[in-house]
Short mmCIF file of C-alpha atoms in Angstrom, two decimals:
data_model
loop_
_atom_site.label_atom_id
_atom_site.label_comp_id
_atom_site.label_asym_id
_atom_site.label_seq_id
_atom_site.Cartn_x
_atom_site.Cartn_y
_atom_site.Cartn_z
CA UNK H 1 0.00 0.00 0.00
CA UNK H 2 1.60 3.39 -0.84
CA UNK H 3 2.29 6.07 1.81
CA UNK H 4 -0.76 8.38 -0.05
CA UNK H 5 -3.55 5.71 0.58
CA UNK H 6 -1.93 4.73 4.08
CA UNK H 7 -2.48 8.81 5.12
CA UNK H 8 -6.03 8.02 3.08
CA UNK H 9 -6.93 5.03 5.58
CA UNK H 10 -5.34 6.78 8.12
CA UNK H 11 -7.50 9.47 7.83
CA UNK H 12 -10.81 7.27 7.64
CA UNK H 13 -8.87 5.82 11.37
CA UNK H 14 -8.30 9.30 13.06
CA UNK H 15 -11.83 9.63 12.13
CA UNK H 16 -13.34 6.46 13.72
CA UNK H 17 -10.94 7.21 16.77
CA UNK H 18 -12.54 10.95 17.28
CA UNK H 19 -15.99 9.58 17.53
CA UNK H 20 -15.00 6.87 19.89
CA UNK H 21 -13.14 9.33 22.22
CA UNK H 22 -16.06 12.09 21.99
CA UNK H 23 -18.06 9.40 23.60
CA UNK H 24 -15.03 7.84 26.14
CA UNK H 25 -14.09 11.45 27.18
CA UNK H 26 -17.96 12.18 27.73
CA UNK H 27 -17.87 9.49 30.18
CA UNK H 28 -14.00 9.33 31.40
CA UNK H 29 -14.20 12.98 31.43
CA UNK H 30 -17.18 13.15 34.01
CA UNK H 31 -16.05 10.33 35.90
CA UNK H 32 -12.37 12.56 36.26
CA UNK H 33 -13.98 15.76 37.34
CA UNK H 34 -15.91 13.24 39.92
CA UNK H 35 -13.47 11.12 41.33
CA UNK H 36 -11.62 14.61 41.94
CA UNK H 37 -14.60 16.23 43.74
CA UNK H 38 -15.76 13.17 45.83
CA UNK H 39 -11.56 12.33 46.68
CA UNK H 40 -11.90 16.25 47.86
CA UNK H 41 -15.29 16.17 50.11
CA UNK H 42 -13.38 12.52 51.50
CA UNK H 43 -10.12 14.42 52.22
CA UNK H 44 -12.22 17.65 53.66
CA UNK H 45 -14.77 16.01 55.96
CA UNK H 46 -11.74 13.21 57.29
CA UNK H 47 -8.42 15.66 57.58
CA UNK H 48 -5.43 14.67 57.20
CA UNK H 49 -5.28 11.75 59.47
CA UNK H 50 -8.71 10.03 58.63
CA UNK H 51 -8.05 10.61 54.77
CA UNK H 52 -5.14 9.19 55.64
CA UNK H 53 -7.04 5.85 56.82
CA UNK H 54 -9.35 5.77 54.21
CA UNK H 55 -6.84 6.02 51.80
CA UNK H 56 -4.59 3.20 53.01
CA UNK H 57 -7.70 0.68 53.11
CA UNK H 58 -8.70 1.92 49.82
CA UNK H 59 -5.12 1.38 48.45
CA UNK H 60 -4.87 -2.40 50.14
CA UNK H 61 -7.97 -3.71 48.50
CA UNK H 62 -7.04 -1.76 45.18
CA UNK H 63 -3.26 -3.45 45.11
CA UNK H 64 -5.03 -6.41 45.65
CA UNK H 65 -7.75 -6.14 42.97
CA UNK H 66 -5.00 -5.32 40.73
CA UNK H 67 -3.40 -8.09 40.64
CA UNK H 68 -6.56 -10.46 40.67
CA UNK H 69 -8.25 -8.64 37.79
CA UNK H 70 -6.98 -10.04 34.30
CA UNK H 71 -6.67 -7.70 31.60
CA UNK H 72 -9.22 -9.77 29.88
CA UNK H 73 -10.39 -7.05 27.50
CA UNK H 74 -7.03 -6.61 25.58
CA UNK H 75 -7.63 -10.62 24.76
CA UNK H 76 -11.09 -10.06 23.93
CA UNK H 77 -9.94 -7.67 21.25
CA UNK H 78 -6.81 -8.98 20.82
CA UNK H 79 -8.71 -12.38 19.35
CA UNK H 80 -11.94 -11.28 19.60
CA UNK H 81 -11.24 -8.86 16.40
CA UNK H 82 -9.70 -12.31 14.47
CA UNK H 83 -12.94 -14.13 14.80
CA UNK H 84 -14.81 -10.80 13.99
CA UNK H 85 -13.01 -10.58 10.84
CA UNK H 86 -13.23 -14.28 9.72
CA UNK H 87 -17.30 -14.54 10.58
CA UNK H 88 -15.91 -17.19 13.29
CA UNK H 89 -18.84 -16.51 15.50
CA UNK H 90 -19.03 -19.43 17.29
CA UNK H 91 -15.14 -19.34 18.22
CA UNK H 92 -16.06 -16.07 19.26
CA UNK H 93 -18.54 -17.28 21.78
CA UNK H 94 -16.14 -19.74 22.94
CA UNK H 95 -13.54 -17.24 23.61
CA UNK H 96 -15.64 -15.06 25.98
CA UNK H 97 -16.62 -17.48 28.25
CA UNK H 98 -13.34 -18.38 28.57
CA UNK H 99 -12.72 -14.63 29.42
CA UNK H 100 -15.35 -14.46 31.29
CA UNK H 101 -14.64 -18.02 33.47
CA UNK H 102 -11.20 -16.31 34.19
CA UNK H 103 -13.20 -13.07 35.23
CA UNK H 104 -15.14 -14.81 37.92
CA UNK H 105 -12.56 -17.08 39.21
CA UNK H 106 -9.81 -14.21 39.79
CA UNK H 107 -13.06 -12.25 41.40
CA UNK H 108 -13.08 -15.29 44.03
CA UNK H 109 -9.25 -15.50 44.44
CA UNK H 110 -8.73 -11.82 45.20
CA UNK H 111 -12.04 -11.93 47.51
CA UNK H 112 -10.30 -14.59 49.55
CA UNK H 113 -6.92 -13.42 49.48
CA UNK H 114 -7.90 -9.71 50.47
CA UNK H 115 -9.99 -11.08 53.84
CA UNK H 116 -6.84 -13.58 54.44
CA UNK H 117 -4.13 -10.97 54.14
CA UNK H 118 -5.43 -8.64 56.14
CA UNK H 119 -3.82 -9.74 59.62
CA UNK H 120 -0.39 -10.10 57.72
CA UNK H 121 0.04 -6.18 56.83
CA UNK H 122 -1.17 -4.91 59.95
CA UNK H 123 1.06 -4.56 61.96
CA UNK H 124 3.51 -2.72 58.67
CA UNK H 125 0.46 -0.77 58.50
CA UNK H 126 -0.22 0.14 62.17
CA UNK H 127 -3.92 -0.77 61.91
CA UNK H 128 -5.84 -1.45 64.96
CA UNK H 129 -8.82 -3.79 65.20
CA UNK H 130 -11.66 -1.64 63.69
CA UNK H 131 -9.22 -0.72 60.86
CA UNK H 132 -8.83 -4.70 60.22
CA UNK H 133 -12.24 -5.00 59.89
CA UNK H 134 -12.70 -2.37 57.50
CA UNK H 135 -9.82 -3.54 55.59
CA UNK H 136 -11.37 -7.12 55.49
CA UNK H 137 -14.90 -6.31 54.01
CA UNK H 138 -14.18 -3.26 51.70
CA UNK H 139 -11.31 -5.75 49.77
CA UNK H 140 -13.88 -8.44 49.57
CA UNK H 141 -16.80 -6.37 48.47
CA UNK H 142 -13.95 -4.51 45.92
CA UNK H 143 -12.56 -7.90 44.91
CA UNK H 144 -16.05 -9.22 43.51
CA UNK H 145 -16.34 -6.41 41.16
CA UNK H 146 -13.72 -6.75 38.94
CA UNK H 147 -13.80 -8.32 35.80
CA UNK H 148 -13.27 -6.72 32.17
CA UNK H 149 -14.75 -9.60 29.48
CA UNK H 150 -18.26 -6.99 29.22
CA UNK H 151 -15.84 -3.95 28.80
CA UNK H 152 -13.89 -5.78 25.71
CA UNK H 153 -17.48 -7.29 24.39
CA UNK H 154 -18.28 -3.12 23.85
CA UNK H 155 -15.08 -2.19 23.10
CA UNK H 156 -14.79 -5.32 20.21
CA UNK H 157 -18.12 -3.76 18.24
CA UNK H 158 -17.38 -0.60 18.47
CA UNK H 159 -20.29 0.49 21.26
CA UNK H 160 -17.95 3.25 22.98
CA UNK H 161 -21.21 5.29 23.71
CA UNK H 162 -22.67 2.47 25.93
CA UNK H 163 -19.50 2.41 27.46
CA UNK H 164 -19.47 5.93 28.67
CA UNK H 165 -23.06 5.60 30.02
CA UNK H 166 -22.55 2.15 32.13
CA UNK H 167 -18.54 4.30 33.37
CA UNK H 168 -20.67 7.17 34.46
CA UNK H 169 -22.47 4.71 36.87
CA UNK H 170 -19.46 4.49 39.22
CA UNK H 171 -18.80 7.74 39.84
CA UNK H 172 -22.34 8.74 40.51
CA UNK H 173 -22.99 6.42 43.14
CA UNK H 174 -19.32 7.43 44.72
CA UNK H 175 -20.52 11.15 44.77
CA UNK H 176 -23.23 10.87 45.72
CA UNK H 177 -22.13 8.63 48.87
CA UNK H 178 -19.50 10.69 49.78
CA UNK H 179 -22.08 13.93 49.56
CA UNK H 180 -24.03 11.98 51.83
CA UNK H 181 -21.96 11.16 54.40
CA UNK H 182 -20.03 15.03 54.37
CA UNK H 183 -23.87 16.10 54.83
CA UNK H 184 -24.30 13.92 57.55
CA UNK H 185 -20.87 14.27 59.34
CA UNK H 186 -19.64 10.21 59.04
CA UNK H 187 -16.90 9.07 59.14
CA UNK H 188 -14.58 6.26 57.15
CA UNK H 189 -16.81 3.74 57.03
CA UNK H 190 -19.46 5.62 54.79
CA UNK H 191 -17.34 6.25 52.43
CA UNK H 192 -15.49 3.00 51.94
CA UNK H 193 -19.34 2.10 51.97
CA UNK H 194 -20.18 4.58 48.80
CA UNK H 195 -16.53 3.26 47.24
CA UNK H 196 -17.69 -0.67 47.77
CA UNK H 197 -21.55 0.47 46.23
CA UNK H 198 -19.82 2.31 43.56
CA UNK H 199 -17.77 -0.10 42.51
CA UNK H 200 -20.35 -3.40 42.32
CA UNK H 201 -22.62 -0.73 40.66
CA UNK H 202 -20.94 -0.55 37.80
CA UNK H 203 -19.50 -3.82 37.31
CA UNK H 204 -23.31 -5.09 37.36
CA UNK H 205 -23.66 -2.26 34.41
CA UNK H 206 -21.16 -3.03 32.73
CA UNK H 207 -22.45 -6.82 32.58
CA UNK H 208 -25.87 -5.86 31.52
CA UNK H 209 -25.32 -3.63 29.13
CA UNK H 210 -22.91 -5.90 27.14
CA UNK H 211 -25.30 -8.84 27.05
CA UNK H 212 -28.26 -7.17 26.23
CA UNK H 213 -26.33 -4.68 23.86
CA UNK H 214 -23.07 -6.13 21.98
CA UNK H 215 -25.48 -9.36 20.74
CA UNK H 216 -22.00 -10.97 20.83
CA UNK H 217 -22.65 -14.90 21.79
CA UNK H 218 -21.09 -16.75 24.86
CA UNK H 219 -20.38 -20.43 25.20
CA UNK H 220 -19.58 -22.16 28.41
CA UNK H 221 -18.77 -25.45 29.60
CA UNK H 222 -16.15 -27.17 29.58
CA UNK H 223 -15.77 -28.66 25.89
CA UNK H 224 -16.69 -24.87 25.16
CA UNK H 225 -13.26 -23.91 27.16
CA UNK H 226 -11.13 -26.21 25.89
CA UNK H 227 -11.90 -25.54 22.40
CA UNK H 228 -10.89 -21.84 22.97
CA UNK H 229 -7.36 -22.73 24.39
CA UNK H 230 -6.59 -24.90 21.10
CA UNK H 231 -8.55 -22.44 18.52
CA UNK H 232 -6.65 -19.14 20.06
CA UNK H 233 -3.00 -20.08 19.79
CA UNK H 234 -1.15 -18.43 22.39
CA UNK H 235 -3.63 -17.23 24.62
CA UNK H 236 -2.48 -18.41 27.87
CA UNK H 237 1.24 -16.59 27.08
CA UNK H 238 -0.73 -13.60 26.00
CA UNK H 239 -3.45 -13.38 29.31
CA UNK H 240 -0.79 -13.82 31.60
CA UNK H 241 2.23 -11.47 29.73
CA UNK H 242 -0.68 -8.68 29.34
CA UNK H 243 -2.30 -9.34 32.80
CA UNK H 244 1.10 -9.08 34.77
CA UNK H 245 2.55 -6.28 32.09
CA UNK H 246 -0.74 -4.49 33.66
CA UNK H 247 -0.69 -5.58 37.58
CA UNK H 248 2.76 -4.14 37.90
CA UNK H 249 1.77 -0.62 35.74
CA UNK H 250 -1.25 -0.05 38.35
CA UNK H 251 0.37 -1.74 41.40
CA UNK H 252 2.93 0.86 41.86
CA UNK H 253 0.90 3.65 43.00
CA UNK H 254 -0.67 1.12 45.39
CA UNK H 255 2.57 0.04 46.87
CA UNK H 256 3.65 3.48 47.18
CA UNK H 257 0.61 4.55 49.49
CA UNK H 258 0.97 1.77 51.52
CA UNK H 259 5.10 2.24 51.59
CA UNK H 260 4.54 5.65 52.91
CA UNK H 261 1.84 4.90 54.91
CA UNK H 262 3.87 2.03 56.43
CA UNK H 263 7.18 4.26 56.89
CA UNK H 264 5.82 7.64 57.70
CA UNK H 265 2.06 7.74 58.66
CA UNK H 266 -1.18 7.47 57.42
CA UNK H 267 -1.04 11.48 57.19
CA UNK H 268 2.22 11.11 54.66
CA UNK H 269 0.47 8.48 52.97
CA UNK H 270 -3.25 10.52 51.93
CA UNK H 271 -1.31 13.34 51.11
CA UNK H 272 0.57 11.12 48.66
CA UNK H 273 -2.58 9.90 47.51
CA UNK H 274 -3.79 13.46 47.01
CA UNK H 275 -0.95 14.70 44.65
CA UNK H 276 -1.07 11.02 42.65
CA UNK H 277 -4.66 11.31 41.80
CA UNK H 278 -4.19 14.96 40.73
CA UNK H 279 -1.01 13.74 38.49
CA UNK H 280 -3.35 11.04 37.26
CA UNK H 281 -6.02 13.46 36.35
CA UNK H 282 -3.69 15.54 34.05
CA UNK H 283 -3.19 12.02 32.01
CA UNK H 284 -6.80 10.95 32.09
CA UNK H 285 -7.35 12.05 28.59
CA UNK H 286 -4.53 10.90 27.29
CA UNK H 287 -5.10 7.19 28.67
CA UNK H 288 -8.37 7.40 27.27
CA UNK H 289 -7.06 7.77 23.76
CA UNK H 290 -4.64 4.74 24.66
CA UNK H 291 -7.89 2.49 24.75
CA UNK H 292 -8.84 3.87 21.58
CA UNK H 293 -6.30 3.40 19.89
CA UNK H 294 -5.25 -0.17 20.47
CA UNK H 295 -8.72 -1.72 18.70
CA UNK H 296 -7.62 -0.05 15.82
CA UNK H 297 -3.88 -1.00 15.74
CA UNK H 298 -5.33 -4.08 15.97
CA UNK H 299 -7.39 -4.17 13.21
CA UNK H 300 -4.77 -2.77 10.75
CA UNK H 301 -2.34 -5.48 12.24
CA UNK H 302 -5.13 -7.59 11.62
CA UNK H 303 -5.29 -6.08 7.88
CA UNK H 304 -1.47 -6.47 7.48
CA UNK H 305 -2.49 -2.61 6.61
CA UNK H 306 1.56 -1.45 7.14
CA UNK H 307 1.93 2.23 5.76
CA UNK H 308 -1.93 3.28 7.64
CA UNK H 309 -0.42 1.72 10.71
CA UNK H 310 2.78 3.98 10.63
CA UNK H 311 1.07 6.72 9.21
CA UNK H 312 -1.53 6.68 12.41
CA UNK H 313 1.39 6.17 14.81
CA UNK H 314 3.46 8.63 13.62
CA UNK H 315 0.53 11.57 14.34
CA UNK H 316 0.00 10.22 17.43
CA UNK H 317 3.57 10.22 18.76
CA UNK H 318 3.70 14.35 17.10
CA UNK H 319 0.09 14.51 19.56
CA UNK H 320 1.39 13.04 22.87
CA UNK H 321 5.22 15.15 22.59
CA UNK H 322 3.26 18.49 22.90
CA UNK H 323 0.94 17.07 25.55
CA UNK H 324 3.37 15.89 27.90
CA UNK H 325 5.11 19.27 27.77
CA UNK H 326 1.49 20.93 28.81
CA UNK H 327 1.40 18.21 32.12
CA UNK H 328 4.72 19.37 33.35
CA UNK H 329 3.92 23.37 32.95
CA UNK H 330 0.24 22.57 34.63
CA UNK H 331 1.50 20.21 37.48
CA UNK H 332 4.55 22.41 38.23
CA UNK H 333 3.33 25.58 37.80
CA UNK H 334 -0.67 25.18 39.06
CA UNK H 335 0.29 22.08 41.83
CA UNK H 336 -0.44 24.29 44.96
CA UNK H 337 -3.88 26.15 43.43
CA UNK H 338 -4.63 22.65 42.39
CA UNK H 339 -3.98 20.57 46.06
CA UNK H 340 -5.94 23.38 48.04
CA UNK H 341 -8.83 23.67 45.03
CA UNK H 342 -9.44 19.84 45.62
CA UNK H 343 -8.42 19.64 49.12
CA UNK H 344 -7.79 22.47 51.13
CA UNK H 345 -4.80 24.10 52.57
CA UNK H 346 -4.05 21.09 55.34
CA UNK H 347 -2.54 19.25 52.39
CA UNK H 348 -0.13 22.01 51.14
CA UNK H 349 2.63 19.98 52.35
CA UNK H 350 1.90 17.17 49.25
CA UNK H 351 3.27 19.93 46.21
CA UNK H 352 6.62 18.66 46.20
CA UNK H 353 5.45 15.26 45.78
CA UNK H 354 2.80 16.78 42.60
CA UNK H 355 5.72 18.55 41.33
CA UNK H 356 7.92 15.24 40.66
CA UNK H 357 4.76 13.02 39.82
CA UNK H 358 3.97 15.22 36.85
CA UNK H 359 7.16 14.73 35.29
CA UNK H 360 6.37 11.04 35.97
CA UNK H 361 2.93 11.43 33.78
CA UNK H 362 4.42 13.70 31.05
CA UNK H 363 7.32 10.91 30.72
CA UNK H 364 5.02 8.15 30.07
CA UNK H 365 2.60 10.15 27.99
CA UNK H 366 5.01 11.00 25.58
CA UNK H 367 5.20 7.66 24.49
CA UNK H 368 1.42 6.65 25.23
CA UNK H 369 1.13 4.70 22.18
CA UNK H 370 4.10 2.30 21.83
CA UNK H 371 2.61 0.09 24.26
CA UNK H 372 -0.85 -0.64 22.43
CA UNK H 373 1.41 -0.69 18.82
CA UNK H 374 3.67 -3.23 20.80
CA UNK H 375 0.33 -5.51 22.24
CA UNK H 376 -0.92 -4.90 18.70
CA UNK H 377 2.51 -6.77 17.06
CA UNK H 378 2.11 -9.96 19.34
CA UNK H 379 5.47 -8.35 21.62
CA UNK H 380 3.17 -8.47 25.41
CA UNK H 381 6.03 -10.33 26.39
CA UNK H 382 8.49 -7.64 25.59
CA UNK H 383 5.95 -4.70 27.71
CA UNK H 384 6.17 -7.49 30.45
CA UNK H 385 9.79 -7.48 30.85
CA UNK H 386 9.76 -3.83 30.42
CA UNK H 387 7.30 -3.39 33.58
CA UNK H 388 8.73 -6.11 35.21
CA UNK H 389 12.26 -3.43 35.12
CA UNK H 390 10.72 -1.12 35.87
CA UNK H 391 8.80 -2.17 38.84
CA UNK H 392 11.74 -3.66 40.16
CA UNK H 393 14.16 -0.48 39.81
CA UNK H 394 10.96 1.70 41.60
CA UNK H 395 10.73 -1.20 44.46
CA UNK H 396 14.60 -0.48 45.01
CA UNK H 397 14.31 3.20 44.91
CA UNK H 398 11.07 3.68 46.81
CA UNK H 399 12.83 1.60 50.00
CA UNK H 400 16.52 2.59 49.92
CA UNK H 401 15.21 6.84 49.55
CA UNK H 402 11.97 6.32 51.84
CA UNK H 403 14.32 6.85 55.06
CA UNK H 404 16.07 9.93 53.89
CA UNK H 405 13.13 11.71 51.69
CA UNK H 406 9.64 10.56 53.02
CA UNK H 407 6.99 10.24 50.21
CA UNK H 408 9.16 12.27 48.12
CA UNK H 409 10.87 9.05 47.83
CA UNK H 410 8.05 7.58 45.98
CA UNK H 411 7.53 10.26 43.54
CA UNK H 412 11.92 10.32 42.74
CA UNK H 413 11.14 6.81 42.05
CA UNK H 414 7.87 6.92 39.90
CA UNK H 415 9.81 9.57 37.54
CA UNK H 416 12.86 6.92 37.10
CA UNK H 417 10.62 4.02 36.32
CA UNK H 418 9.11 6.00 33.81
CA UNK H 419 11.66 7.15 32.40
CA UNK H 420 13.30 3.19 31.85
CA UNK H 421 9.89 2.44 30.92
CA UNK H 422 9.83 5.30 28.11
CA UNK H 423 13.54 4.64 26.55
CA UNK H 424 13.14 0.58 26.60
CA UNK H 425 9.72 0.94 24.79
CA UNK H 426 11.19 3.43 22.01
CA UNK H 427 13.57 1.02 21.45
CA UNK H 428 11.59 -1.91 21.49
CA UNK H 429 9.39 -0.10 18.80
CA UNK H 430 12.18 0.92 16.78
CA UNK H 431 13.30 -2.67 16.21
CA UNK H 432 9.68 -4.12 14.81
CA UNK H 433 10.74 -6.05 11.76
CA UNK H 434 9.95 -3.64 8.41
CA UNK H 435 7.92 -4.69 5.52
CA UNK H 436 5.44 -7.74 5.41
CA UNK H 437 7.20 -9.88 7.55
CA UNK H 438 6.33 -7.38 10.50
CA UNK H 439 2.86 -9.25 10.38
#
């Protein structure tokens, strides 16, 4: 195909992508101006030392979730969009209930693992016996609400409109939980409450709205199963590679809320949490387009379409340069009118910590796409190893620096992860095989 009909194609792509993330940032948009305001009222009506509480339970059944969840949806596009393309409906089916058996039985692990675990961290975590308890039910209650098969079932027919309606679910119950109990005066336990409703909300949404919307079939049973590890070569490599590529990406900010809470205080450790959701929030967009983009790398990869592929990248890397640039000036620049906007002047002492995690975000935005171009190739194994790094140089620098620097530690050692992260990927990108035999 010549470079004039790739920019062609590509155009016809950039197109498809726009409406998609009109609809995603409709949702994802609303559900980042929420999560901001109802992580504000939290840190408001507890101060520092209750948000402080609430953020360390909501950051142990989170780590946990994490790693229990699989990132079923990438394989649900990943293959999903190869049966799609051959009219292989019925391997279709057979693929998402093999998704969706995996769903429900890392739902059960985690649930069991996060009431289990609980006596084991807290004593690192200087929790007391009503603590525990919390601990205990909010990670089981969190635990039974993951699962993303019905999220790739949308995503795979192109339905990202119903996907911003069933995401806006979430956030609505958690705001209006936590408006309720700032109203009302409680304390932690209504709003791990509106978290635990929030979450199992949308997660029963998400379900409903993919069965009764995508029409996409689902076979169980085990024949069914067993006919979707031999017809989808590869899948266990891929589940697990993509899975632990994305348990160690999220797990990080998790480990680092506990680390400080463990080290310094559960004051140290919501104040961390503050400045890493605000850091987050710069990037939301920007990890919104990630999603959108990877369905259609895979269907050119699909297509063996080579020059649309690089011509799509190529805009996209121009896109994310100049955006990362904007998330440095707005986090360094803005960080104090931003922590007392969202949380008030008690948590002035978390800019520092802001200041280095937006370098962090920028880093890892300007290079937002080479990870779904490198999932889209078949190379989850190389992202793996990449996180894998990564995670392990943060674990090292989080621990040694936590003694001398506090949670400032944390963020010095988010922004050097990154930054491996960011050079390996270029690299890895850089050496995809040219031509044809790139497929």
């Amino acid at each position: 195909m010549s470079a004039t009909m790739g920019a062609s194609d590509g155009g016809a792509v950039f197109r498809r992508m726009g409406r998609n993330l009109v609809w995603l940032l409709g949702g994802r948009g609303f559900q980042a101006v929420a999560s901001l305001v109802y992580l504000g009222v939290a840190a408001r009506t507890l101060g520092p030392r209750g948000f402080g509480e609430f953020s360390l339970i909501l950051a142990y059944g989170q780590a946990i979730a994490n790693v229990a969840q699989l990132q079923s949806w990438q394989t649900v596009i990943r293959y999903g969009m190869i049966h799609l393309a051959g009219g292989a409906s019925q391997r279709l089916a057979r693929l998402l209930g093999f998704t969706t058996l995996l769903d429900f039985a890392g739902a059960a692990l985690g649930a069991a693992i996060a009431l289990l675990a609980v006596p084991l961290v807290a004593g690192w975590l200087h929790w007391n016996p009503a603590e525990q308890g919390r601990a205990a039910w909010f990670g089981v209650a969190l635990l039974l609400s993951i699962g993303a098969t019905p999220t790739g079932m949308l995503r795979l027919v192109d339905r990202f409109d119903l996907i911003t309606y069933v995401q806006a679910v979430g956030p609505s119950v958690r705001l209006a939980g936590s408006l309720i109990a700032w109203a009302t005066g409680a304390g932690v336990d209504a709003f791990l409450i509106a978290w635990a409703a929030a979450a199992l909300a949308q997660h029963a949404a998400t379900w409903g709205t993919a069965l009764a919307c995508s029409r996409l079939p689902i076979a169980f049973g085990p024949a069914a199963w067993r006919a979707a590890h031999s017809e989808n070569q590869g899948i266990w490599s891929f589940m697990i590679t993509t899975n632990a590529a994305g348990t160690v990406s999220l797990l990080t900010e998790q480990l680092a809320t506990l680390a400080v809470g463990g080290a310094v205080g559960a004051t140290a450790a919501g104040g961390y949490r503050i400045a890493a959701r605000i850091a987050r929030a710069l990037a939301r967009p920007i990890q919104i387009a990630a999603r959108i983009i990877y369905p259609e790398m895979a269907r050119l990869h699909a297509r063996a379409d080579l020059a649309t592929l690089d011509h799509v990248m190529a805009r996209v890397s121009r896109y994310a340069l100049a955006l990362a640039a904007a998330v440095i000036l707005i986090g360094v620049a803005g960080g104090p009118w931003l922590i007392r906007l969202l949380a008030g002047s008690a948590y002035d002492f978390a800019y520092a910590t802001l200041a280095i995690l937006a370098v962090g975000v920028a880093i890892d935005l300007s290079g937002f796409a080479l990870e779904p171009l490198l999932v889209a190739h078949g190379r989850a194994a190389t992202i793996l190893r990449i996180r894998l790094v990564g995670a392990a140089l943060f674990t090292v620098l989080l621990f040694a620096l936590l003694p001398m620097l506090d949670a400032t530690a944390a963020a010095i050692a988010t922004v050097m992860a990154a930054l491996l992260g960011r050079i390996w990927m270029g690299r890895s990108v850089m050496a995809l095989p040219k031509g044809p035999q790139r497929f």
